[in-house]
mmCIF file of C-alpha atoms in Angstrom:
data_model
loop_
_atom_site.group_PDB
_atom_site.id
_atom_site.type_symbol
_atom_site.label_atom_id
_atom_site.label_comp_id
_atom_site.label_asym_id
_atom_site.label_seq_id
_atom_site.Cartn_x
_atom_site.Cartn_y
_atom_site.Cartn_z
ATOM 1 C CA MET A 24 0.000 0.000 0.000
ATOM 2 C CA TRP A 25 2.756 2.466 0.938
ATOM 3 C CA THR A 26 4.942 1.474 -1.995
ATOM 4 C CA LYS A 27 2.090 1.771 -4.485
ATOM 5 C CA ALA A 28 1.304 5.283 -3.195
ATOM 6 C CA LEU A 29 4.969 6.210 -3.571
ATOM 7 C CA ASP A 30 4.974 4.772 -7.101
ATOM 8 C CA LEU A 31 1.918 6.872 -8.005
ATOM 9 C CA LEU A 32 3.533 10.019 -6.627
ATOM 10 C CA MET A 33 6.824 9.428 -8.415
ATOM 11 C CA ASP A 34 5.103 8.587 -11.699
ATOM 12 C CA LYS A 35 3.009 11.776 -11.549
ATOM 13 C CA LEU A 36 6.170 13.783 -10.913
ATOM 14 C CA ARG A 37 7.920 12.034 -13.816
ATOM 15 C CA VAL A 38 5.016 12.662 -16.198
ATOM 16 C CA SER A 39 4.898 16.333 -15.164
ATOM 17 C CA GLY A 40 8.578 16.714 -16.053
ATOM 18 C CA ALA A 41 10.001 17.034 -12.552
ATOM 19 C CA ASP A 42 13.789 17.311 -12.395
ATOM 20 C CA PHE A 43 14.710 14.406 -10.111
ATOM 21 C CA SER A 44 18.330 15.523 -10.015
ATOM 22 C CA GLN A 45 17.078 18.283 -7.711
ATOM 23 C CA VAL A 46 15.501 15.815 -5.253
ATOM 24 C CA ALA A 47 17.725 14.971 -2.291
ATOM 25 C CA ALA A 48 15.186 13.032 -0.210
ATOM 26 C CA LEU A 49 11.518 12.212 0.235
ATOM 27 C CA SER A 50 9.664 12.179 3.524
ATOM 28 C CA GLY A 51 6.322 10.622 4.342
ATOM 29 C CA THR A 52 4.657 12.007 7.452
ATOM 30 C CA ALA A 53 1.355 12.395 9.280
ATOM 31 C CA GLN A 54 0.876 8.692 9.925
ATOM 32 C CA GLN A 55 0.993 8.051 13.639
ATOM 33 C CA HIS A 56 1.787 4.574 14.942
ATOM 34 C CA GLY A 57 1.995 2.963 11.514
ATOM 35 C CA SER A 58 4.033 -0.238 11.305
ATOM 36 C CA VAL A 59 5.631 -1.898 8.295
ATOM 37 C CA TYR A 60 6.926 -5.451 8.713
ATOM 38 C CA TRP A 61 9.716 -6.721 6.502
ATOM 39 C CA GLN A 62 9.928 -10.365 5.479
ATOM 40 C CA SER A 63 13.071 -12.285 6.314
ATOM 41 C CA GLY A 64 15.426 -11.748 3.380
ATOM 42 C CA ALA A 65 13.954 -8.369 2.406
ATOM 43 C CA GLU A 66 17.406 -6.803 2.624
ATOM 44 C CA GLU A 67 18.494 -8.869 -0.376
ATOM 45 C CA THR A 68 15.417 -7.732 -2.302
ATOM 46 C CA LEU A 69 16.293 -4.103 -1.551
ATOM 47 C CA LYS A 70 19.776 -4.646 -2.967
ATOM 48 C CA THR A 71 18.360 -5.710 -6.336
ATOM 49 C CA LEU A 72 15.836 -2.920 -6.978
ATOM 50 C CA GLU A 73 15.675 -1.655 -10.554
ATOM 51 C CA PRO A 74 15.095 2.112 -10.908
ATOM 52 C CA ASP A 75 12.973 1.724 -14.044
ATOM 53 C CA ASN A 76 10.442 -0.623 -12.412
ATOM 54 C CA PHE A 77 7.690 0.153 -9.914
ATOM 55 C CA LEU A 78 8.529 -0.437 -6.254
ATOM 56 C CA HIS A 79 5.219 -2.090 -5.422
ATOM 57 C CA THR A 80 5.873 -4.905 -7.890
ATOM 58 C CA GLN A 81 9.523 -5.335 -6.922
ATOM 59 C CA LEU A 82 8.733 -5.361 -3.196
ATOM 60 C CA ALA A 83 5.554 -7.451 -3.367
ATOM 61 C CA SER A 84 7.186 -10.359 -1.522
ATOM 62 C CA ALA A 85 9.323 -8.225 0.824
ATOM 63 C CA PHE A 86 6.662 -7.635 3.488
ATOM 64 C CA SER A 87 5.551 -10.212 6.041
ATOM 65 C CA VAL A 88 2.213 -8.421 6.552
ATOM 66 C CA LYS A 89 0.482 -7.055 3.449
ATOM 67 C CA SER A 90 -1.361 -4.255 5.231
ATOM 68 C CA SER A 91 0.209 -1.729 7.558
ATOM 69 C CA PRO A 92 -1.527 -1.507 10.945
ATOM 70 C CA VAL A 93 -2.099 2.061 12.128
ATOM 71 C CA TRP A 94 -3.105 3.675 15.407
ATOM 72 C CA MET A 95 -6.732 2.550 15.004
ATOM 73 C CA ASP A 96 -5.739 -1.142 14.877
ATOM 74 C CA SER A 97 -7.469 -3.326 17.451
ATOM 75 C CA SER A 98 -6.589 -6.754 16.093
ATOM 76 C CA THR A 99 -4.100 -7.589 18.850
ATOM 77 C CA THR A 100 -6.265 -7.411 21.988
ATOM 78 C CA GLN A 101 -5.463 -11.043 22.825
ATOM 79 C CA GLN A 102 -1.717 -10.455 22.460
ATOM 80 C CA CYS A 103 -1.950 -7.360 24.681
ATOM 81 C CA ARG A 104 -3.641 -9.382 27.431
ATOM 82 C CA GLN A 105 -1.006 -12.113 27.071
ATOM 83 C CA LEU A 106 1.805 -9.561 27.454
ATOM 84 C CA GLU A 107 0.187 -8.161 30.590
ATOM 85 C CA GLU A 108 -0.458 -11.596 32.083
ATOM 86 C CA ALA A 109 3.106 -12.735 31.364
ATOM 87 C CA VAL A 110 4.565 -10.037 33.622
ATOM 88 C CA GLY A 111 1.894 -9.844 36.323
ATOM 89 C CA GLY A 112 -0.651 -7.359 35.024
ATOM 90 C CA PRO A 113 -0.981 -4.051 33.186
ATOM 91 C CA GLU A 114 0.593 -1.982 35.958
ATOM 92 C CA LYS A 115 3.636 -4.260 36.098
ATOM 93 C CA LEU A 116 4.028 -4.050 32.320
ATOM 94 C CA ALA A 117 3.858 -0.250 32.557
ATOM 95 C CA GLU A 118 6.469 -0.318 35.312
ATOM 96 C CA ILE A 119 8.793 -2.445 33.170
ATOM 97 C CA THR A 120 8.263 -0.761 29.792
ATOM 98 C CA GLY A 121 6.809 2.653 30.559
ATOM 99 C CA SER A 122 3.474 1.766 28.958
ATOM 100 C CA ARG A 123 0.557 -0.606 29.245
ATOM 101 C CA ALA A 124 -0.131 -2.880 26.282
ATOM 102 C CA TYR A 125 -2.085 -1.038 23.610
ATOM 103 C CA GLU A 126 -3.245 -2.625 20.367
ATOM 104 C CA ARG A 127 -1.970 0.308 18.323
ATOM 105 C CA PHE A 128 1.645 -0.095 19.452
ATOM 106 C CA SER A 129 3.943 -2.331 17.437
ATOM 107 C CA GLY A 130 4.944 -4.556 20.376
ATOM 108 C CA ALA A 131 1.614 -6.365 20.350
ATOM 109 C CA GLN A 132 1.335 -6.282 16.584
#
């Protein structure tokens, strides 16, 4: 999803005649608590990227989770409870880590 959006942006810039030699970096912001999970071996895939091909097709097998959970994610309630139980409750987890277990944080995801 992220790579396809980046591909769309870059293609629109290319079609509009943007001078990429003037681009030093790109930054994506405004997404709070968004997690992207790389597949084992993704580093090798990154080493073989071809600049003339779309990222989303080249990286299709590089992610272990196809979607990217964001701050509204609530799919890990069970894992949050397991984390809390493993250390003696939510307060103990907060004492150890500085935070209770929340579904939106990457630890439970």
